[in-house]
CSV table of C-alpha atoms in Angstrom, one decimal:
chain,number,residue,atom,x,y,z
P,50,UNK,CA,7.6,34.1,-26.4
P,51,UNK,CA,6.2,31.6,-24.0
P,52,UNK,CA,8.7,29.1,-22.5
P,53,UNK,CA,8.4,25.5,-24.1
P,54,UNK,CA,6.7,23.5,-21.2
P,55,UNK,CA,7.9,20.2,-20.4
P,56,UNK,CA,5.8,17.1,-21.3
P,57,UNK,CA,3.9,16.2,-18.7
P,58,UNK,CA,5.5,12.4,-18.3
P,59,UNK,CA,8.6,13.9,-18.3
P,60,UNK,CA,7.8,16.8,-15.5
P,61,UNK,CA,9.2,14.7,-12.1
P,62,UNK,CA,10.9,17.1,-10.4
P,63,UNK,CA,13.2,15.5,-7.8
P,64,UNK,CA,11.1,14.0,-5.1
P,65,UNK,CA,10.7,16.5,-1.8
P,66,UNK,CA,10.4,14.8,2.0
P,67,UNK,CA,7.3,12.9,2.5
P,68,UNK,CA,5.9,13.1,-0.7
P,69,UNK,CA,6.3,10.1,-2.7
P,70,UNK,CA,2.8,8.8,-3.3
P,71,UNK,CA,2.5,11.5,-6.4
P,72,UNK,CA,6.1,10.2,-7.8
P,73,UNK,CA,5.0,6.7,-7.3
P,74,UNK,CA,1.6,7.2,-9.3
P,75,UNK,CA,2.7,9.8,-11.9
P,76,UNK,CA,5.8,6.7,-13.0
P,77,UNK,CA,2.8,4.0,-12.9
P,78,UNK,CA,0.3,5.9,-14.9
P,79,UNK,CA,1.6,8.7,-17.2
P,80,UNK,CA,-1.3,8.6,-19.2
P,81,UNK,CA,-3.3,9.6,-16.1
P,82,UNK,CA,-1.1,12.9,-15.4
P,83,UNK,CA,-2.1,16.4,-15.8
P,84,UNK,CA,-0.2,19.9,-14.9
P,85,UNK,CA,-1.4,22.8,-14.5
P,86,UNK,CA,0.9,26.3,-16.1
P,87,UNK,CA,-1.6,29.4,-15.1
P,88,UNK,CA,1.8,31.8,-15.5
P,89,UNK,CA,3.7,29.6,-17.8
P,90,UNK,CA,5.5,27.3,-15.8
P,91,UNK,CA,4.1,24.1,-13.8
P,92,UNK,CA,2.9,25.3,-10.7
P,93,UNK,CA,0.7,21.6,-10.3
P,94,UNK,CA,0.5,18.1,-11.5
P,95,UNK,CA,-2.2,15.4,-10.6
P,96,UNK,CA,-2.5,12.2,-11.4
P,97,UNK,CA,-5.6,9.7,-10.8
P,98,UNK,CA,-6.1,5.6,-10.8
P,99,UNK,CA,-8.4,2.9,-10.2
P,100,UNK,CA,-7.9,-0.4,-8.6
P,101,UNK,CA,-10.2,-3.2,-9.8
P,102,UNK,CA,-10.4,-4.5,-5.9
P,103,UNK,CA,-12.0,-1.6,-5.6
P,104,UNK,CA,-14.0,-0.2,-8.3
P,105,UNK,CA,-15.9,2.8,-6.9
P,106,UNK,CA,-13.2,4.7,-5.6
P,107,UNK,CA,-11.3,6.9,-7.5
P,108,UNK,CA,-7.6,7.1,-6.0
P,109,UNK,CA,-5.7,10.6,-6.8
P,110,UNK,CA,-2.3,12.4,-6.1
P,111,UNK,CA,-1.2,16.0,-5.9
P,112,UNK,CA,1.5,18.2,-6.2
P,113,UNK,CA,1.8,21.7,-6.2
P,114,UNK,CA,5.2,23.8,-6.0
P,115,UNK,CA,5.8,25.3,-2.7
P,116,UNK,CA,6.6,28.0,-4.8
P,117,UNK,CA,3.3,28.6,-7.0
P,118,UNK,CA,0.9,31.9,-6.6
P,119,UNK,CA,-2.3,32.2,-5.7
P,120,UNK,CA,-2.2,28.9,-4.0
P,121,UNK,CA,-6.1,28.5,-2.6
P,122,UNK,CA,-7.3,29.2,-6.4
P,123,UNK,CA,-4.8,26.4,-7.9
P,124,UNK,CA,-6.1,23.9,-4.8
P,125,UNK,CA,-9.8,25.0,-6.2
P,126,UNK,CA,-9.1,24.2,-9.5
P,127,UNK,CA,-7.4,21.2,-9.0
P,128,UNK,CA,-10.1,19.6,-6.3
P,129,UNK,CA,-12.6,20.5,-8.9
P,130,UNK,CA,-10.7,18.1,-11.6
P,131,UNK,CA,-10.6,15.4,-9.2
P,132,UNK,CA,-14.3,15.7,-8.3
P,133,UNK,CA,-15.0,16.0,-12.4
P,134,UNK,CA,-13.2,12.9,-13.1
P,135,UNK,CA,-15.1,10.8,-9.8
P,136,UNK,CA,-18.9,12.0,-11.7
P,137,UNK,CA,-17.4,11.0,-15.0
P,138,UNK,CA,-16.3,7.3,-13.8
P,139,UNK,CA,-19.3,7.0,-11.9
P,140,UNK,CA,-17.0,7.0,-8.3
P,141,UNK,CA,-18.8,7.1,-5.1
P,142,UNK,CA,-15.5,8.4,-3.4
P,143,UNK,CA,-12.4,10.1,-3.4
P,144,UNK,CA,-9.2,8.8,-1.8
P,145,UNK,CA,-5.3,10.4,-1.3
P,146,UNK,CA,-2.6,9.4,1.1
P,147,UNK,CA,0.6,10.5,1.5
P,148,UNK,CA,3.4,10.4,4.6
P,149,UNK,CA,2.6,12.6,7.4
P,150,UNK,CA,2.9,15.6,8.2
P,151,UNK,CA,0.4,16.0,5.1
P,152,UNK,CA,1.7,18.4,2.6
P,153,UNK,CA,-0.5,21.8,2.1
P,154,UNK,CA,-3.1,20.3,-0.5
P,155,UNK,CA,-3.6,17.7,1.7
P,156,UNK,CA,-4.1,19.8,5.0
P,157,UNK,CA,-5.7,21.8,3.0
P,158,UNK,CA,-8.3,18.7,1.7
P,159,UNK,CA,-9.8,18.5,5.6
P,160,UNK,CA,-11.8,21.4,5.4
P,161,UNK,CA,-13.0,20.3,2.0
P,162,UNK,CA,-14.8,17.2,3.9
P,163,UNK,CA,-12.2,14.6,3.5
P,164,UNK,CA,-11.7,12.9,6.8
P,165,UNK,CA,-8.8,11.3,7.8
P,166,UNK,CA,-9.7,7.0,7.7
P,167,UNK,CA,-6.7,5.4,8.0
P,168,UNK,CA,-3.2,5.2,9.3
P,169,UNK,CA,-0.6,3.1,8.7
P,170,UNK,CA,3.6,2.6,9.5
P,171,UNK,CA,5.8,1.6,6.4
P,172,UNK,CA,9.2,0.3,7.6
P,173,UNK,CA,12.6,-1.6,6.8
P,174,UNK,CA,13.7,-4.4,9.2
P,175,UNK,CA,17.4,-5.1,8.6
P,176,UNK,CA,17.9,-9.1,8.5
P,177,UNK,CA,21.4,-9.1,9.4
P,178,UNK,CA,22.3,-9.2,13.1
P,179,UNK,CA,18.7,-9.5,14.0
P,180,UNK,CA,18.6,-11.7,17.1
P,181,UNK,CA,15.8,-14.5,17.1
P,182,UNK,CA,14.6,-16.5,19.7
P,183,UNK,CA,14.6,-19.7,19.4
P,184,UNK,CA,11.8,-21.6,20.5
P,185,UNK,CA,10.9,-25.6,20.1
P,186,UNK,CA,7.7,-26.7,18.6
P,187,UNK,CA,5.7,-29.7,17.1
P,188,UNK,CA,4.4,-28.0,14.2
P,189,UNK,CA,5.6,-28.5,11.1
P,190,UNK,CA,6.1,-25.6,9.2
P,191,UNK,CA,5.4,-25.5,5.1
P,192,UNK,CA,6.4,-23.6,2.2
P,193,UNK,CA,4.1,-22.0,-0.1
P,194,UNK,CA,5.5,-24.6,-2.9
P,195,UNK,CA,4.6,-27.0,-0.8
P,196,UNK,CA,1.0,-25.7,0.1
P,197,UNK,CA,0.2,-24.1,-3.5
P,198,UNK,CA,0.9,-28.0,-4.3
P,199,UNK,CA,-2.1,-29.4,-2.6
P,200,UNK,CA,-5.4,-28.4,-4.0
P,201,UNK,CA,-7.6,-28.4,-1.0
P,202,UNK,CA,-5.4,-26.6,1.1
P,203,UNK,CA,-4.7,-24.2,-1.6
P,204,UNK,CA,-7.7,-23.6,-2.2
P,205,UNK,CA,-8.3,-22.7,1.7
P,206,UNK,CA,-6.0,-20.7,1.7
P,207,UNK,CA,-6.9,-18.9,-1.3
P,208,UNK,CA,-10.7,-18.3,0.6
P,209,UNK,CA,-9.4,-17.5,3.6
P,210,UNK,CA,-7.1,-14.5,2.4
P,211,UNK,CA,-9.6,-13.5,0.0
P,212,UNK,CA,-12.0,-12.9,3.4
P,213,UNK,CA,-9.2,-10.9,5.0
P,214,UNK,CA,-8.5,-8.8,2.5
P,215,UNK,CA,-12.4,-8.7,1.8
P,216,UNK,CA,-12.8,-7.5,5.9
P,217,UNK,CA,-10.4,-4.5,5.1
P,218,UNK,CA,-10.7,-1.6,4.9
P,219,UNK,CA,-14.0,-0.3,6.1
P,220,UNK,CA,-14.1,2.8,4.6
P,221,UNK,CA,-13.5,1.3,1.1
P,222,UNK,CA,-14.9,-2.3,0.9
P,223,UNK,CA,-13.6,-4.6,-2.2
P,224,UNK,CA,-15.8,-6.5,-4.1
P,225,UNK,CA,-15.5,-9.9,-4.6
P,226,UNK,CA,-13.7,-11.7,-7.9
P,227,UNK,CA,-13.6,-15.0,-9.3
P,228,UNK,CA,-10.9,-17.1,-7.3
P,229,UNK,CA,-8.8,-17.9,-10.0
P,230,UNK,CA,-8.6,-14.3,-10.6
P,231,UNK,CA,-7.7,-13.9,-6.5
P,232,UNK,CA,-5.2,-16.6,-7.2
P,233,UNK,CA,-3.1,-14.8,-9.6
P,234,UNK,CA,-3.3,-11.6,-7.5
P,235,UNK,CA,-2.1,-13.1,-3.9
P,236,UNK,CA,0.9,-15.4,-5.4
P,237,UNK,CA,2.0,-12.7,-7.7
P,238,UNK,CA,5.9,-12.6,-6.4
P,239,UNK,CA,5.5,-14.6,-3.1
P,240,UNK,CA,8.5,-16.6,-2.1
P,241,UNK,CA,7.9,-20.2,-3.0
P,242,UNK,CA,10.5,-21.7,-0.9
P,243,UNK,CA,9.8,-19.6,2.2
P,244,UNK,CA,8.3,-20.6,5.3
P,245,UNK,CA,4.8,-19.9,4.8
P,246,UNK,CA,2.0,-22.2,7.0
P,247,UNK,CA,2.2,-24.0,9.9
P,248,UNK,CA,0.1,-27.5,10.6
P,249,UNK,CA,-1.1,-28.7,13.8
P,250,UNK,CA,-0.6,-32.2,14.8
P,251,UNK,CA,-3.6,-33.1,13.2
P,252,UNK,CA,-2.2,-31.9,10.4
P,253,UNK,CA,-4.8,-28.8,10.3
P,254,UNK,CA,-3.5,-25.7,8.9
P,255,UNK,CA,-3.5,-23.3,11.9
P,256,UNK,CA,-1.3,-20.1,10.3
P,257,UNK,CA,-0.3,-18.7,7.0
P,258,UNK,CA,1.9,-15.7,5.7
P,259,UNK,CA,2.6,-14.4,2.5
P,260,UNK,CA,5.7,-13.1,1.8
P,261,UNK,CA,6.8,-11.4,-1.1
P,262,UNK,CA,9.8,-10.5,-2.9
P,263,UNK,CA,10.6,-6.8,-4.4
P,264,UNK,CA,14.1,-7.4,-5.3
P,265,UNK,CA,16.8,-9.0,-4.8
P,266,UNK,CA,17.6,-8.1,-1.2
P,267,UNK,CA,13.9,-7.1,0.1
P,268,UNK,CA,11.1,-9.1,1.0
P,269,UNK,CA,8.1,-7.8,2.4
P,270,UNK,CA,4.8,-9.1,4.3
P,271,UNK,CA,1.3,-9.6,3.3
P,272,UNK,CA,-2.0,-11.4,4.4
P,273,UNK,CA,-1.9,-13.0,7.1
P,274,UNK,CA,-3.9,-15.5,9.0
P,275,UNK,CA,-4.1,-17.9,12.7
P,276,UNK,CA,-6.3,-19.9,14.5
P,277,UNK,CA,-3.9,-19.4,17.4
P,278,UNK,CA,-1.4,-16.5,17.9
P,279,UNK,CA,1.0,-19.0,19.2
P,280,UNK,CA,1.0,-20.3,15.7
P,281,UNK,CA,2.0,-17.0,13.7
P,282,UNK,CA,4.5,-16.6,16.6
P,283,UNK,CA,6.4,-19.5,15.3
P,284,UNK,CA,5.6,-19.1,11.5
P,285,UNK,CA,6.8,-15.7,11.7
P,286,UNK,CA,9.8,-16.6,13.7
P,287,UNK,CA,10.9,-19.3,10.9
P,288,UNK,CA,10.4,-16.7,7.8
P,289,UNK,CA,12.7,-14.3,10.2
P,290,UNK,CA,15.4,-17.1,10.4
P,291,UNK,CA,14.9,-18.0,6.6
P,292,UNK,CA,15.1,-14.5,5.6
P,293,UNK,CA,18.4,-14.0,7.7
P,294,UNK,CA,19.7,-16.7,5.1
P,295,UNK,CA,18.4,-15.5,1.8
P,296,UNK,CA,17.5,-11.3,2.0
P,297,UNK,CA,19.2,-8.2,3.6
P,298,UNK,CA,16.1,-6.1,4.4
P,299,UNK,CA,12.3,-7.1,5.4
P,300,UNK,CA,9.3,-4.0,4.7
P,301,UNK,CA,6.1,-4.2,6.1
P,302,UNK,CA,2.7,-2.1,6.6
P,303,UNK,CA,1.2,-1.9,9.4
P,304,UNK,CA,-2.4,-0.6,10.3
P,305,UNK,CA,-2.8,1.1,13.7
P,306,UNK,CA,-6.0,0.0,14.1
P,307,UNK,CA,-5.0,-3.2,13.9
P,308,UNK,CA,-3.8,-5.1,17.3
P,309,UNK,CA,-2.0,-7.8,15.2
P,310,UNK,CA,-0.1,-5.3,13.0
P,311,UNK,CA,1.2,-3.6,16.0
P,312,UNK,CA,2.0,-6.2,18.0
P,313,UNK,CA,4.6,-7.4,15.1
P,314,UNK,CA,5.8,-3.8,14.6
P,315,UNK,CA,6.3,-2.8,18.2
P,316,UNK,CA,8.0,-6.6,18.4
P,317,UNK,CA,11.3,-6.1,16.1
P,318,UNK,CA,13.4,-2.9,15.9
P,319,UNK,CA,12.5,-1.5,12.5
P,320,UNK,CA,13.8,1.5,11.1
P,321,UNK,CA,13.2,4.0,8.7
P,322,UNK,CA,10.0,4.3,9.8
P,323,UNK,CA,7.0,6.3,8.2
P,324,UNK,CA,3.5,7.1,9.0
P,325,UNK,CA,1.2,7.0,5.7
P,326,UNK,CA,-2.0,8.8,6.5
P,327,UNK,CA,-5.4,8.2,4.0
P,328,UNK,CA,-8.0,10.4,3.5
P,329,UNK,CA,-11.3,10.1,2.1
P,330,UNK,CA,-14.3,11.9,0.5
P,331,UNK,CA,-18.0,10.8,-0.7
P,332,UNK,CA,-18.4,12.6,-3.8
């Protein structure tokens, strides 16, 4: 008799080191899942999405037990499910990450033309005992309530981040979307009552920040944007002091190739610190 198989949104086995991304994405979409039993037992599962941002990329996640046989014919079979799903949805490329060192699938993914395209630290900042400086200035610094409240500078700031986010990444452009549509993205869980611009004294809006909430006790970054780095210096120092009031722990991701993201991660002590590397593949 061959062993009852356990339902595929039901199969996540406890989470090994530096493979969350499959986890993640198998909880988020269950209806997306599929395993793989050659010898009557799950030796695989994958799971794909898509991201409306991003429309002609198809996002995937594997994982195969350390344990299974015939390893390089499972990898084949799997790839060629991914690349039968990116014809069938019309995708123009293939994308995976996962924390570093990559897993064997993954290593194994580089000599199947995926190149490596991006690399990123996710970390935790712990808000308590965190020593600020404490600089003077003459800008004044606003909430997003109090920004969101006035339409035309809303309504920069809704274009502006729409361009950054438009600008990145390279290898995987977004298209654009209707702003109201952009709107309900970006402000999706930000902090009203944060610290989130800073005005000149020509009341000009030279910085902005997003930051979000997870939880109760996290908060993490998002877009951000200056006209001067002196001004995201002080924004960032007032969400730091705000956030020592009101959250134990700040996350963040931050780019390597970006010389703003690393300048704020090299800045502050964070810990628990993880390197996320993406790869990519025309199909």
């Amino acid at each position: 008799m061959r062993p009852i198989l356990p339902n595929k949104t039901e199969f996540i086995p406890h989470a090994p080191q530096n493979e969350h991304e499959i986890f993640m994405a198998m909880r988020t979409y269950p209806d997306n899942v599929k395993v793989y039993h050659p010898h009557g037992q799950i030796d695989a599962t994958s799971v794909f999405w898509h991201n409306k941002l991003h429309p002609n990329a198809l996002n995937f996640a594997v994982y195969v037990d350390p344990k299974a046989t015939e390893q390089p014919i499972l990898f084949k079979r799997v790839l060629g499910d991914i690349q039968k799903l990116a014809w069938k949805f019309s995708d123009d490329r293939m994308i995976t990450r996962d924390y570093a060192p990559q897993h064997p699938f993954n290593n194994w993914l580089t000599r199947r033309q995926f190149q490596l395209v991006k690399s990123t630290f996710t970390a935790n900042l712990e808000m308590r005992g965190l020593s600020l400086s404490q600089g003077s200035t003459s800008q004044a610094v606003k909430t997003f309530a109090e920004i969101s409240s006035d339409a035309a500078l809303y309504q920069h700031v809704l274009q502006k981040s729409m361009a950054e986010y438009s600008g990145k990444p390279t290898f995987n452009p977004a298209i654009g979307v209707p702003i109201d549509d952009w709107q309900a993205l970006i402000s999706h869980n930000q902090i009203a009552d944060a610290p989130f611009a800073v005005m000149d004294q020509n009341d000009t809006l030279t910085a902005f920040s997003f930051l979000y909430q997870l939880d109760q006790g996290t908060a993490t970054l998002g877009i951000m944007s200056a006209n001067y780095a002196d001004s995201l210096n002080v924004l960032l120092n007032q969400q730091l002091e705000w956030l020592q009031d009101h959250y134990r722990t700040l996350t963040g991701e931050f780019a390597t190739n970006s010389k703003l993201d690393m300048k704020i991660f090299e800045s502050l002590p964070f810990k628990d610190v993880n390197k996320y590397e993406t790869y990519m593949r025309l199909s």
